[in-house]
Amino acid sequence: MTGGGLLVAGTTSDAGKSVVTAGICRWLVRQGVKVAPFKAQNMSLNSFVTREGAEIGRAQAMQAQACRIEPTALMNPVLLKPGGEQSSQVVLLGKPVGELSARTYHGGRQEQLLGTVLDCLAELRGTYDAVICEGAGSPAEINLRRTDIVNMGIARNARLPVLVVGDIDRGGVFASFFGTVALLSPEDQALVAGFLVNKFRGDVSLLEPGLDMLHGLTGRRTYGVLPFRHGLGIDEEDGLRVSLRGTVRESDTAAPVGEDILRVAVCAVPLMSNFTDVDALAAEPGVVVRFVDRPEELADADLVVVPGTRGTVRALEWLHERGLADALVRRAREGRPVLGICGGFQLLGEHIEDDVESRRGHVDGLGLLPVRVRFAHEKTLTRPVGEALGERVEGYEIHHGVASLTGGEPFLDGCRVGSVWGTHWHGSLESDGFRRAFLREVAAAAGRRFVPAADTSFAALREEQLDRLGDLIEQHADTDALWRLIESGAPQGLPFIPPGAPA
């Protein structure tokens, strides 16, 4: 027996597909439905390692948590990790299989993966009552339709009804909904059941005449209007999408416990990966996290984080170009806290031998930690557990660089020298006891009267966020109609909207 299914598409990238998918998953699991997430192809620099050692997008790991199940490679069979504007590393079923240009990938390689993608979806549908699939970008990208395996390509092959999400906060949502349908072929249009408005502010009654007109124009109903809510943009997918300079990481936490706040500056390096590592810091009362790209912005920071990156050598060059490298060296000499994570840890070392990622050979690092890094062809994908600062720590590793320590005090799998820390472990700051102990050390080194809250649980805060997403669906969407879509597919007799897809 095949379980029900739904594809959540969007009028644009960042329309809210990931959070809507998570919200539908959390709503369903609270109704006793056995549900799983799925995204055929994900382009993201924010990834996660499953228990079996497979790399998938963090958004799908978050959606699996919404379903209250363990994430697996089946939920994101194809992950693309950009290495620049023109190429990406292709991760298939959790393991890297090569580096491809966009032209090569869309020129035929993507289409070859359709069978694998459909097999993964079929296996999930054979195991779960429902599978909620997330699309990518827009289903009306007519230049890519022939080789599409993540939007209408998979919807048509798996006979999935499609719900199109639009971000009304950006404006133009009615034109976007109409145009999305009108640029699809008749066969694809027959699967587009209707729309979901996201991030609405104001009185819904003022929107309803437009929704009625949209129904008259397209023959398709709107399944809900979700209000705008702060702090729900969890586990973003694309590190290339926007410049993060000056962006303050949102949190809905309480006022500081101690007399001071703690300021954290995150260097917004090129190809930044897993910047979700700092979400646990932002969740702490009294911790302000912002992304920066100028040395002046480090002056008042109590902690500087150099995050992971898909281009360690390029990030190192960028730090030098911006003057941030000199600022980091000065901080270290002054005993002011710096934390390097994964690629950020590697570039804090003495030197890097890279014949894999940048193919630049020997490159001098910043020399702040006694570490030498050699890039291996095989990627390390693990879920380590250890201890640091007297506390248990869990994390995950995703890297080609192999670090050899020549000194320093052990710190997770990395080391510490004075107030400079480095580790390959992503996610370590989600371990509450360790995070509090680390922040106490940072506050002492920075001379701040900051006190970590004794009861902040990052896991509980994440659960609260997921429940808030489920509440949005339950309270502001027509859940009976959504369930009929999932169980029975798109309504019959949906009208064709010209002109349709170009020949």
XYZ file of C-alpha atoms in Angstrom:
503
model
C 0.000 0.000 0.000
C 1.293 3.468 -0.936
C 0.930 6.264 1.583
C -0.534 9.637 0.745
C 1.567 12.512 -0.468
C 1.749 16.223 -1.146
C 4.299 18.479 -2.858
C 4.760 21.932 -1.301
C 6.002 24.186 -4.104
C 6.638 27.929 -4.038
C 6.259 30.933 -6.278
C 9.910 31.808 -5.501
C 12.881 30.682 -3.494
C 12.406 31.559 0.180
C 8.621 31.685 -0.158
C 8.396 29.535 2.973
C 8.339 25.998 1.545
C 10.643 24.556 4.215
C 8.753 25.911 7.196
C 5.329 25.163 5.685
C 6.446 21.580 5.023
C 7.668 21.314 8.615
C 4.412 22.801 9.875
C 2.287 20.335 7.924
C 4.482 17.493 9.195
C 4.113 18.603 12.823
C 0.332 19.061 12.430
C -0.010 15.564 10.962
C 2.107 13.807 13.575
C 0.025 15.455 16.308
C -3.019 13.860 14.670
C -1.431 10.428 14.990
C -0.353 10.230 11.338
C 2.942 8.460 10.603
C 4.587 11.032 8.337
C 7.989 11.685 6.742
C 9.510 14.642 4.828
C 11.128 14.444 1.409
C 13.076 16.762 -0.867
C 14.366 15.146 -4.033
C 17.109 17.677 -4.674
C 18.365 20.311 -2.293
C 20.928 23.035 -2.945
C 22.318 24.035 0.416
C 25.485 24.773 2.333
C 23.691 23.955 5.585
C 23.807 20.178 5.945
C 23.522 17.504 8.615
C 24.876 14.005 9.219
C 22.400 11.196 9.887
C 23.111 8.383 12.334
C 24.174 6.115 9.470
C 26.740 8.700 8.341
C 24.849 10.230 5.394
C 24.902 13.947 4.580
C 21.541 15.623 3.912
C 20.167 19.156 3.986
C 19.551 20.603 7.434
C 16.037 21.597 6.410
C 15.127 17.932 5.913
C 16.706 17.040 9.265
C 14.557 19.756 10.852
C 11.467 18.431 9.056
C 12.236 14.909 10.285
C 12.327 16.319 13.803
C 8.925 17.869 13.099
C 7.778 14.330 12.233
C 9.445 12.987 15.416
C 11.529 10.516 13.447
C 15.230 10.057 12.710
C 16.395 11.664 9.436
C 17.767 9.364 6.731
C 19.341 9.773 3.296
C 16.020 8.725 1.707
C 14.570 12.087 2.724
C 17.058 14.074 0.617
C 18.626 11.776 -1.989
C 20.374 14.568 -3.936
C 22.198 17.395 -2.159
C 24.099 20.048 -4.113
C 26.747 21.971 -2.176
C 27.837 25.080 -4.104
C 31.560 25.590 -4.495
C 31.126 28.879 -6.336
C 28.799 30.501 -8.848
C 29.300 27.799 -11.492
C 29.792 24.427 -9.782
C 28.574 22.264 -6.923
C 29.581 19.104 -5.138
C 26.933 16.436 -5.773
C 26.019 14.345 -2.734
C 24.001 11.263 -3.710
C 22.267 9.214 -1.021
C 24.408 10.927 1.585
C 27.841 10.494 -0.049
C 29.769 12.869 -2.354
C 30.067 11.558 -5.920
C 31.779 14.453 -7.697
C 31.918 18.119 -8.595
C 29.786 19.270 -11.531
C 29.183 22.551 -13.317
C 25.615 23.812 -13.513
C 25.643 23.244 -17.293
C 26.778 19.629 -16.940
C 24.294 18.891 -14.170
C 21.282 20.394 -15.934
C 22.535 19.105 -19.283
C 21.639 15.510 -18.474
C 23.114 14.338 -15.184
C 20.126 15.610 -13.200
C 17.659 13.716 -15.383
C 19.633 10.494 -14.848
C 18.945 10.760 -11.107
C 15.150 10.712 -11.493
C 14.939 6.935 -11.037
C 16.914 7.079 -7.783
C 14.775 9.929 -6.501
C 11.514 8.128 -7.322
C 12.768 4.911 -5.680
C 13.526 6.812 -2.461
C 10.107 8.452 -2.479
C 8.396 5.113 -3.167
C 10.244 3.508 -0.242
C 9.108 6.283 2.090
C 5.514 6.089 0.837
C 5.568 2.345 1.422
C 6.621 2.928 5.047
C 4.667 6.002 6.127
C 1.014 7.036 6.044
C 1.979 10.287 4.339
C 5.065 11.887 2.801
C 5.198 15.686 2.584
C 7.555 16.711 -0.208
C 9.222 20.073 -0.610
C 9.949 21.581 -4.005
C 12.805 23.926 -4.891
C 12.739 27.438 -6.279
C 9.672 27.719 -8.504
C 7.926 24.959 -10.469
C 7.557 27.434 -13.359
C 11.268 27.620 -14.194
C 10.511 26.800 -17.815
C 14.175 26.667 -18.860
C 14.760 23.737 -16.465
C 11.482 21.825 -16.780
C 12.794 19.108 -19.120
C 15.283 17.822 -16.555
C 13.347 18.725 -13.398
C 13.387 16.115 -10.640
C 12.278 18.202 -7.657
C 9.124 20.093 -8.657
C 6.638 19.082 -11.359
C 8.961 16.369 -12.645
C 8.526 14.367 -9.479
C 4.916 15.466 -8.954
C 3.894 14.095 -12.338
C 5.855 10.858 -12.008
C 4.572 10.172 -8.480
C 1.088 11.656 -9.076
C 1.438 14.129 -6.205
C -0.991 16.997 -5.661
C 0.803 20.349 -5.504
C 0.230 23.223 -3.092
C 1.884 26.487 -4.165
C 3.123 28.754 -1.346
C 3.495 32.502 -1.917
C 5.187 35.093 0.322
C 2.734 37.993 0.437
C 5.206 40.055 2.478
C 7.195 40.548 -0.733
C 4.195 41.835 -2.686
C 2.810 40.609 -6.007
C 1.502 37.344 -4.615
C -1.630 37.197 -6.809
C 0.362 37.695 -10.006
C 2.876 35.130 -8.774
C 0.196 32.527 -8.088
C -1.529 33.103 -11.450
C 1.720 33.223 -13.413
C 3.062 30.069 -11.795
C 0.050 28.066 -12.941
C -0.190 29.744 -16.353
C 3.415 28.815 -17.253
C 2.881 25.080 -16.659
C 1.842 22.485 -19.216
C -1.736 21.116 -19.088
C -0.452 17.868 -17.536
C 1.386 19.764 -14.804
C -1.471 22.207 -14.199
C -3.797 19.267 -13.526
C -1.770 18.520 -10.379
C -1.720 22.075 -8.972
C -4.549 21.936 -6.455
C -4.300 25.454 -5.064
C -2.447 28.022 -3.032
C -1.261 28.899 0.470
C -0.520 32.510 1.404
C 2.452 32.935 3.736
C 3.569 35.847 5.992
C 0.335 37.864 5.879
C 0.108 40.969 8.060
C -3.218 42.618 8.814
C -6.913 41.896 8.448
C -7.604 38.746 6.424
C -11.044 40.064 5.427
C -9.297 42.683 3.277
C -7.479 39.897 1.419
C -10.496 37.683 0.814
C -11.880 39.542 -2.271
C -8.528 38.959 -3.981
C -8.565 35.272 -3.056
C -12.086 34.991 -4.505
C -10.946 36.638 -7.737
C -7.912 34.331 -7.879
C -10.251 31.346 -7.536
C -12.396 32.692 -10.355
C -9.359 33.209 -12.599
C -7.677 29.868 -11.935
C -10.406 27.529 -10.677
C -8.174 26.794 -7.695
C -8.848 27.602 -4.070
C -6.569 28.999 -1.377
C -6.032 26.461 1.387
C -4.962 28.938 4.043
C -3.516 32.341 4.944
C -0.644 32.039 7.414
C 0.099 35.155 9.471
C 3.586 36.624 9.732
C 5.488 35.323 12.751
C 8.957 36.353 13.948
C 11.650 33.800 14.675
C 10.442 30.912 12.500
C 13.133 31.016 9.775
C 14.938 27.991 11.178
C 17.613 26.004 9.336
C 17.832 28.092 6.189
C 19.043 26.280 3.131
C 21.146 28.586 1.022
C 24.340 30.220 2.230
C 24.751 31.973 -1.144
C 21.306 33.534 -1.228
C 21.939 36.821 0.564
C 24.706 38.826 2.124
C 24.414 38.315 5.858
C 26.479 41.338 6.914
C 24.813 43.118 9.791
C 22.043 40.521 10.015
C 21.090 39.894 13.633
C 20.115 36.309 14.402
C 16.568 36.403 15.725
C 15.595 35.020 19.096
C 12.501 35.299 21.258
C 14.327 34.673 24.512
C 14.215 36.621 27.761
C 16.359 39.490 29.040
C 19.902 38.804 30.287
C 20.318 36.999 33.590
C 23.518 38.876 34.502
C 24.376 42.554 34.318
C 25.878 42.439 30.804
C 24.904 41.119 27.417
C 27.384 39.155 25.315
C 28.057 40.258 21.735
C 28.949 37.585 19.167
C 30.242 38.535 15.706
C 30.192 35.851 12.999
C 32.510 36.432 10.037
C 30.288 36.094 6.953
C 32.925 34.233 4.921
C 32.284 33.213 1.296
C 30.486 29.877 0.824
C 29.592 29.917 4.506
C 28.246 26.537 5.582
C 26.274 25.449 8.619
C 25.879 28.966 9.938
C 22.990 27.423 11.899
C 25.723 26.502 14.413
C 25.234 29.921 16.014
C 21.470 29.510 16.496
C 22.104 27.939 19.895
C 24.064 31.038 20.921
C 21.280 33.328 19.713
C 18.815 31.321 21.813
C 20.621 32.270 25.023
C 19.100 35.201 26.964
C 21.436 38.159 26.668
C 23.470 36.880 23.705
C 23.298 39.017 20.533
C 24.570 37.314 17.377
C 25.274 39.262 14.194
C 27.036 38.540 10.885
C 29.830 40.917 9.881
C 32.344 41.525 7.089
C 34.399 44.503 8.332
C 37.208 44.559 10.902
C 35.618 47.537 12.666
C 32.639 45.355 13.511
C 34.833 43.073 15.593
C 35.888 45.876 17.947
C 33.005 45.529 20.421
C 32.535 41.768 19.971
C 33.066 39.617 23.038
C 33.355 36.508 20.855
C 34.197 36.189 17.171
C 33.103 33.017 15.377
C 34.767 31.954 12.133
C 32.199 29.491 10.770
C 32.355 26.577 8.384
C 32.827 27.135 4.653
C 32.894 25.117 1.426
C 35.941 27.150 0.396
C 38.471 27.256 3.244
C 41.310 28.769 1.179
C 38.952 31.257 -0.481
C 37.604 32.246 2.957
C 41.173 32.762 4.184
C 41.926 35.037 1.228
C 38.692 36.941 1.885
C 39.664 37.504 5.525
C 42.968 38.979 4.364
C 41.301 41.122 1.685
C 38.840 42.578 4.196
C 41.372 43.217 6.940
C 39.607 40.701 9.156
C 42.648 38.398 9.267
C 44.754 41.100 10.946
C 41.892 41.869 13.331
C 41.655 38.193 14.329
C 45.405 38.006 14.950
C 45.229 41.131 17.125
C 42.329 39.646 19.100
C 44.315 36.483 19.764
C 47.347 38.465 20.967
C 45.095 40.454 23.297
C 43.541 37.291 24.744
C 40.087 38.075 23.300
C 37.906 35.045 22.417
C 37.824 33.518 18.930
C 36.068 30.260 17.957
C 36.756 28.502 14.647
C 34.343 25.782 13.502
C 35.235 23.292 10.740
C 36.648 25.389 7.862
C 36.992 28.273 10.308
C 39.079 26.003 12.551
C 41.262 24.937 9.617
C 42.185 28.462 8.558
C 43.160 29.391 12.125
C 45.980 26.820 11.904
C 49.570 27.027 10.710
C 49.119 25.868 7.143
C 46.791 24.029 4.757
C 47.672 21.480 2.056
C 44.750 21.592 -0.345
C 44.847 19.564 -3.552
C 41.124 18.754 -3.320
C 38.892 21.772 -2.667
C 40.804 24.765 -4.059
C 43.739 22.769 -5.531
C 46.044 25.553 -4.308
C 48.558 23.259 -2.602
C 50.404 24.744 0.364
C 48.722 27.799 1.894
C 49.710 29.526 5.123
C 46.958 29.828 7.734
C 46.577 32.559 10.359
C 48.860 30.695 12.765
C 46.609 31.130 15.795
C 46.417 27.399 16.559
C 49.129 24.687 16.349
C 47.313 22.767 13.612
C 48.291 21.555 10.154
C 45.532 20.611 7.734
C 45.688 18.273 4.754
C 42.663 17.918 2.492
C 41.683 14.295 1.796
C 39.584 13.147 -1.162
C 37.269 11.174 1.115
C 34.882 13.282 3.177
C 34.597 12.749 6.933
C 30.924 12.278 7.916
C 30.468 11.308 11.560
C 28.347 11.956 14.664
C 30.925 12.187 17.482
C 30.200 12.315 21.204
C 32.763 13.590 23.702
C 33.474 15.901 26.598
C 34.779 19.445 26.895
C 34.893 21.923 29.771
C 33.618 19.139 32.006
C 30.405 18.689 30.008
C 29.100 16.041 27.602
C 29.024 17.230 23.976
C 27.380 15.853 20.834
C 28.109 17.091 17.338
C 28.542 16.129 13.704
C 31.469 16.426 11.300
C 31.395 17.241 7.565
C 34.824 17.994 6.115
C 37.605 16.980 3.729
C 40.341 18.593 5.833
C 42.297 16.311 8.168
C 43.824 18.191 11.116
C 47.119 17.217 12.737
C 47.642 18.870 16.128
C 51.155 19.868 17.160
C 50.264 21.392 20.518
C 47.628 23.264 22.455
C 45.062 22.053 24.939
C 42.635 19.402 23.588
C 39.195 20.804 22.730
C 36.721 18.288 21.270
C 38.743 16.951 18.279
C 40.558 20.266 17.914
C 42.510 22.396 20.339
C 42.619 25.549 22.381
C 45.379 28.073 22.901
C 44.470 30.774 25.400
C 41.177 32.308 24.238
C 41.314 30.797 20.753
C 39.319 27.585 20.259
C 39.017 25.397 17.166
C 36.985 22.279 16.372
C 35.551 20.365 13.426
C 32.361 19.661 15.369
C 29.211 21.317 14.086
C 26.253 21.440 16.454
C 28.351 21.267 19.617
C 26.788 24.461 20.986
C 23.386 22.740 21.025
C 24.623 20.740 24.047
C 23.243 22.946 26.814
C 25.751 22.270 29.599
C 28.721 22.719 27.286
C 27.293 25.911 25.763
C 26.827 27.445 29.210
C 30.338 26.450 30.301
C 31.804 27.860 27.075
C 29.928 31.158 27.447
C 31.148 31.492 31.038
C 34.724 31.175 29.751
C 34.058 33.720 27.013
C 32.488 36.172 29.450
C 35.457 35.851 31.832
C 37.981 36.410 29.031
C 35.958 39.366 27.705
C 35.553 40.912 31.147
C 31.766 40.809 30.912
C 29.395 40.266 33.846
C 27.325 37.932 31.710
C 25.639 34.920 33.306
C 24.181 32.093 31.160
C 20.607 31.164 32.010
C 20.514 27.965 34.024
C 17.468 26.504 32.303
C 17.804 27.267 28.578
C 17.198 24.084 26.603
C 17.943 24.442 22.909
C 16.127 21.193 22.116
C 13.032 22.425 23.939
C 13.173 25.773 22.121
C 13.405 23.940 18.791
C 10.394 21.814 19.745
C 8.477 24.967 20.651
C 9.297 26.439 17.227
C 8.108 23.308 15.473
C 4.909 23.316 17.523
C 4.358 26.948 16.559
C 4.647 25.920 12.904
C 2.135 23.133 13.500
C -0.165 25.631 15.220
C -0.028 27.939 12.185
C -1.245 25.128 9.930
C -3.870 23.908 12.387
C -5.268 27.377 13.081
C -4.954 29.126 9.722
C -5.250 26.431 7.040
C -8.181 24.280 5.969
C -6.781 21.082 7.431
C -9.707 18.908 6.325
C -9.128 19.977 2.731
C -5.353 19.494 3.123
C -5.878 15.938 4.346
C -8.140 15.186 1.374
C -5.341 16.373 -0.930
C -2.775 14.189 0.828
C -5.022 11.151 0.852
C -6.789 11.426 -2.510
C -4.679 13.684 -4.749
C -5.550 16.809 -6.721
C -9.242 17.498 -7.465
C -10.476 16.321 -10.836
C -11.415 18.762 -13.577
C -9.112 21.655 -12.659
C -9.199 24.134 -15.576
C -6.260 24.826 -17.875
C -4.942 28.401 -17.648
C -3.358 29.656 -20.887
C -0.798 30.050 -22.293
C 0.764 27.012 -20.610
C 4.383 26.004 -20.940
C 6.235 26.995 -24.136
C 6.820 24.184 -26.584
